[in-house]
Amino acid sequence: KAGVTQTPRYLIKTRGQQVTLSCSPISGHRSVSWYQQTPGQGLQFLFEYFSETQRNKGNFPGRFSGRQFSNSRSEMNVSTLELGDSALYLCASSLEGTANQPQHFGDGTRLSIL
Amino acid sequence: AQTVTQSQPEMSVQEAETVTLSCTYDTSESDYYLFWYKQPPSRQMILVIRQEAYKQQNATENRFSVNFQKAAKSFSLKISDSQLGDAAMYFCAYRRRGTSGSRLTFGEGTQLTVNP
């Protein structure tokens, strides 16, 4: 069974631009969560989607948004990029997103803002 | 809000020896899950071991075991017979049981070096 696939692996943008990251969960998984990982702030939860609905949201500004499609694939969008948005963005999927189900992570997208 | 603290930014161990990574957490909940994840340089987060708070028995997965002290809110990871492939960043994580979905709260991480 294929794992969680994130594309692209690397991305370079400049301040003020916007970016879209993609995550394809494991087949059959309906919950997709996104995390931001930086050296200063560590791993922080962005949001979770389940059945095309945002079920949970972290403490990030409105520039960070996401969506989930009917095939459970998810995209994350960041608008008006700032230098501080440089980070590794990780996506994780699980069957139903309940607490007792393990989350499976992708390899992440490394976003660099110049 | 829940918080997770890993007080050891770096640890090192000799190959074949045993090492213990520390983790403490703060929560007002009584039912939750605790996890240890491993992140090698390849960046993928890999689940090492999981503990359910309502289970008193400490979880074990091959060479990995935990010491879960619920009253002290402590959750340490012991790696026995350390191998070179164990070198990675280790994260302790908390997840509340119930309707909060799959949200994980992570600690700061401990970078483990395994010396040959």
Short mmCIF file of C-alpha atoms in Angstrom, two decimals:
data_model
loop_
_atom_site.label_atom_id
_atom_site.label_comp_id
_atom_site.label_asym_id
_atom_site.label_seq_id
_atom_site.Cartn_x
_atom_site.Cartn_y
_atom_site.Cartn_z
CA LYS A 1 0.00 0.00 0.00
CA ALA A 2 1.43 3.38 -0.95
CA GLY A 3 2.22 5.75 1.89
CA VAL A 4 1.32 9.39 2.29
CA THR A 5 2.57 11.36 -0.71
CA GLN A 6 3.42 15.04 -0.52
CA THR A 7 4.29 17.18 -3.49
CA PRO A 8 6.46 18.97 -4.21
CA ARG A 9 9.36 17.97 -1.93
CA TYR A 10 11.03 21.36 -2.24
CA LEU A 11 9.69 24.77 -3.09
CA ILE A 12 11.30 28.21 -3.25
CA LYS A 13 9.12 31.32 -3.23
CA THR A 14 9.54 35.01 -2.60
CA ARG A 15 7.78 37.21 -0.09
CA GLY A 16 4.27 38.19 -1.07
CA GLN A 17 3.68 35.19 -3.32
CA GLN A 18 1.26 32.41 -2.58
CA VAL A 19 1.86 28.66 -2.58
CA THR A 20 -0.17 25.46 -2.72
CA LEU A 21 1.05 22.19 -1.26
CA SER A 22 -0.52 18.83 -1.98
CA CYS A 23 -1.02 15.71 0.12
CA SER A 24 -2.37 12.35 -1.02
CA PRO A 25 -3.28 10.16 1.97
CA ILE A 26 -2.99 6.42 2.22
CA SER A 27 -5.77 4.75 0.28
CA GLY A 28 -8.89 4.48 2.43
CA HIS A 29 -7.78 7.15 4.89
CA ARG A 30 -10.29 9.97 5.27
CA SER A 31 -8.55 12.20 7.79
CA VAL A 32 -5.70 14.48 6.75
CA SER A 33 -3.80 16.74 9.13
CA TRP A 34 -1.15 19.36 8.40
CA TYR A 35 1.76 20.42 10.60
CA GLN A 36 4.39 23.12 10.30
CA GLN A 37 7.90 22.29 11.53
CA THR A 38 10.45 25.05 12.17
CA PRO A 39 13.65 25.11 14.25
CA GLY A 40 12.26 27.84 16.48
CA GLN A 41 8.64 26.77 17.01
CA GLY A 42 8.99 23.02 16.55
CA LEU A 43 6.03 21.05 15.25
CA GLN A 44 2.76 22.92 15.26
CA PHE A 45 -0.65 21.74 14.20
CA LEU A 46 -2.22 23.69 11.35
CA PHE A 47 -5.56 21.98 10.65
CA GLU A 48 -7.31 18.69 10.06
CA TYR A 49 -9.76 17.74 7.34
CA PHE A 50 -12.21 14.88 7.40
CA SER A 51 -14.77 14.12 4.69
CA GLU A 52 -14.04 17.43 2.96
CA THR A 53 -14.72 19.44 6.13
CA GLN A 54 -12.25 21.21 8.39
CA ARG A 55 -12.68 19.52 11.73
CA ASN A 56 -9.91 21.10 13.74
CA LYS A 57 -7.77 24.21 13.43
CA GLY A 58 -4.54 25.36 15.05
CA ASN A 59 -3.50 28.87 15.94
CA PHE A 60 -2.34 30.19 12.58
CA PRO A 61 -3.38 33.35 10.71
CA GLY A 62 -6.00 33.27 7.99
CA ARG A 63 -3.27 33.31 5.34
CA PHE A 64 -3.07 29.57 5.95
CA SER A 65 -5.97 27.67 4.48
CA GLY A 66 -6.72 24.23 3.20
CA ARG A 67 -9.25 22.02 1.60
CA GLN A 68 -9.98 18.37 1.03
CA PHE A 69 -11.38 16.77 -2.06
CA SER A 70 -13.85 13.91 -2.38
CA ASN A 71 -10.98 11.45 -2.91
CA SER A 72 -9.51 12.62 0.44
CA ARG A 73 -6.55 14.36 -1.19
CA SER A 74 -5.81 17.62 0.54
CA GLU A 75 -4.20 20.89 -0.40
CA MET A 76 -2.79 23.58 1.81
CA ASN A 77 -2.51 27.16 0.64
CA VAL A 78 -0.46 29.98 2.08
CA SER A 79 -1.05 33.47 0.73
CA THR A 80 1.10 36.60 1.03
CA LEU A 81 4.14 34.60 2.03
CA GLU A 82 6.40 35.91 4.79
CA LEU A 83 9.99 34.96 5.61
CA GLY A 84 8.74 33.24 8.75
CA ASP A 85 6.70 30.81 6.66
CA SER A 86 9.91 29.01 5.70
CA ALA A 87 9.43 25.56 7.16
CA LEU A 88 8.93 21.88 6.59
CA TYR A 89 5.23 21.21 6.09
CA LEU A 90 4.16 17.72 7.06
CA CYS A 91 0.94 15.98 6.19
CA ALA A 92 -0.44 12.99 8.08
CA SER A 93 -3.36 10.72 7.37
CA SER A 94 -5.42 8.26 9.37
CA LEU A 95 -8.52 6.18 8.76
CA GLU A 96 -11.12 8.20 10.62
CA GLY A 97 -8.97 10.64 12.57
CA THR A 98 -10.00 9.29 15.96
CA ALA A 99 -7.55 9.47 18.82
CA ASN A 100 -6.79 5.76 18.92
CA GLN A 101 -5.81 5.51 15.25
CA PRO A 102 -2.16 6.01 14.33
CA GLN A 103 -1.25 8.86 12.03
CA HIS A 104 0.98 8.15 9.07
CA PHE A 105 3.21 10.98 7.93
CA GLY A 106 4.54 11.94 4.53
CA ASP A 107 8.08 13.10 3.79
CA GLY A 108 7.04 16.73 3.89
CA THR A 109 7.43 19.74 1.64
CA ARG A 110 10.38 22.02 2.38
CA LEU A 111 9.26 25.60 1.70
CA SER A 112 11.90 28.32 1.51
CA ILE A 113 10.96 31.99 1.29
CA LEU A 114 13.51 34.41 -0.15
CA ALA B 1 -4.01 23.78 26.86
CA GLN B 2 -1.86 20.72 26.75
CA THR B 3 1.92 21.08 26.66
CA VAL B 4 4.68 18.54 26.11
CA THR B 5 8.25 19.13 27.28
CA GLN B 6 11.42 17.30 26.33
CA SER B 7 14.23 18.65 28.47
CA GLN B 8 17.07 16.92 26.63
CA PRO B 9 17.82 18.65 23.31
CA GLU B 10 20.59 16.13 22.57
CA MET B 11 21.54 12.68 23.77
CA SER B 12 24.20 10.21 22.71
CA VAL B 13 24.65 6.50 23.28
CA GLN B 14 27.15 3.85 22.34
CA GLU B 15 26.03 1.16 19.97
CA ALA B 16 24.50 -1.81 21.84
CA GLU B 17 23.98 0.28 24.99
CA THR B 18 20.71 1.51 26.50
CA VAL B 19 19.47 5.10 26.49
CA THR B 20 16.43 6.78 28.03
CA LEU B 21 14.77 9.87 26.59
CA SER B 22 12.63 11.98 28.91
CA CYS B 23 9.25 13.58 28.33
CA THR B 24 6.82 15.35 30.62
CA TYR B 25 3.41 16.72 29.75
CA ASP B 26 0.71 18.82 31.24
CA THR B 27 -2.97 18.17 30.81
CA SER B 28 -6.19 18.37 32.79
CA GLU B 29 -7.63 15.43 30.86
CA SER B 30 -7.74 11.94 32.29
CA ASP B 31 -8.01 10.02 29.06
CA TYR B 32 -5.47 10.53 26.33
CA TYR B 33 -2.75 8.91 24.25
CA LEU B 34 0.98 9.44 24.31
CA PHE B 35 3.36 8.69 21.47
CA TRP B 36 7.01 8.62 20.58
CA TYR B 37 7.84 9.46 16.99
CA LYS B 38 11.20 9.17 15.27
CA GLN B 39 12.29 11.55 12.52
CA PRO B 40 15.47 10.50 10.67
CA PRO B 41 17.20 12.84 8.21
CA SER B 42 14.83 11.56 5.53
CA ARG B 43 12.23 13.76 7.34
CA GLN B 44 9.43 11.19 7.57
CA MET B 45 7.91 10.93 11.03
CA ILE B 46 7.73 7.29 12.08
CA LEU B 47 5.63 6.05 14.98
CA VAL B 48 7.83 4.22 17.47
CA ILE B 49 5.45 3.40 20.29
CA ARG B 50 2.06 4.36 21.70
CA GLN B 51 0.65 4.39 25.23
CA GLU B 52 -3.00 4.67 26.23
CA ALA B 53 -3.40 6.63 29.44
CA TYR B 54 -6.03 4.33 30.91
CA LYS B 55 -3.70 1.35 30.59
CA GLN B 56 -1.34 0.99 33.52
CA GLN B 57 0.91 -1.48 31.74
CA ASN B 58 3.84 0.14 30.00
CA ALA B 59 3.93 -0.33 26.22
CA THR B 60 6.75 -2.29 24.60
CA GLU B 61 7.75 -2.67 20.97
CA ASN B 62 10.81 -4.89 20.51
CA ARG B 63 13.81 -2.84 21.74
CA PHE B 64 11.63 0.16 22.60
CA SER B 65 9.74 0.48 25.86
CA VAL B 66 8.20 3.30 27.85
CA ASN B 67 8.00 4.20 31.50
CA PHE B 68 4.59 5.84 31.89
CA GLN B 69 3.99 7.58 35.22
CA LYS B 70 0.49 9.06 34.97
CA ALA B 71 0.47 10.82 38.32
CA ALA B 72 3.81 12.44 37.59
CA LYS B 73 2.80 13.12 33.97
CA SER B 74 6.00 11.54 32.77
CA PHE B 75 6.51 9.41 29.68
CA SER B 76 10.08 8.30 29.00
CA LEU B 77 11.35 6.14 26.15
CA LYS B 78 13.98 3.46 26.69
CA ILE B 79 15.91 2.14 23.73
CA SER B 80 17.78 -1.08 24.44
CA ASP B 81 20.65 -2.51 22.39
CA SER B 82 20.94 0.77 20.46
CA GLN B 83 21.68 0.48 16.76
CA LEU B 84 23.16 2.96 14.31
CA GLY B 85 19.78 3.14 12.60
CA ASP B 86 18.24 4.50 15.80
CA ALA B 87 20.01 7.82 15.25
CA ALA B 88 17.29 10.40 14.67
CA MET B 89 15.27 13.19 16.24
CA TYR B 90 12.75 11.77 18.69
CA PHE B 91 9.51 13.54 19.47
CA CYS B 92 7.14 12.90 22.31
CA ALA B 93 3.51 13.68 21.45
CA TYR B 94 0.14 13.90 23.16
CA ARG B 95 -3.31 13.36 21.76
CA ARG B 96 -6.51 13.92 23.65
CA ARG B 97 -9.15 11.24 23.44
CA GLY B 98 -12.61 12.27 22.36
CA THR B 99 -13.93 14.65 19.76
CA SER B 100 -10.75 16.59 19.14
CA GLY B 101 -9.87 14.47 16.14
CA SER B 102 -6.34 13.55 15.33
CA ARG B 103 -4.53 16.67 16.60
CA LEU B 104 -1.11 15.90 18.06
CA THR B 105 0.79 18.18 20.43
CA PHE B 106 4.53 17.64 20.12
CA GLY B 107 7.50 18.26 22.38
CA GLU B 108 10.60 20.08 21.21
CA GLY B 109 12.44 16.91 20.27
CA THR B 110 15.61 15.12 21.36
CA GLN B 111 18.39 14.54 18.85
CA LEU B 112 19.83 11.07 19.46
CA THR B 113 23.32 10.20 18.24
CA VAL B 114 24.47 6.59 18.22
CA ASN B 115 28.24 6.15 18.35
CA PRO B 116 29.83 3.03 16.85
#
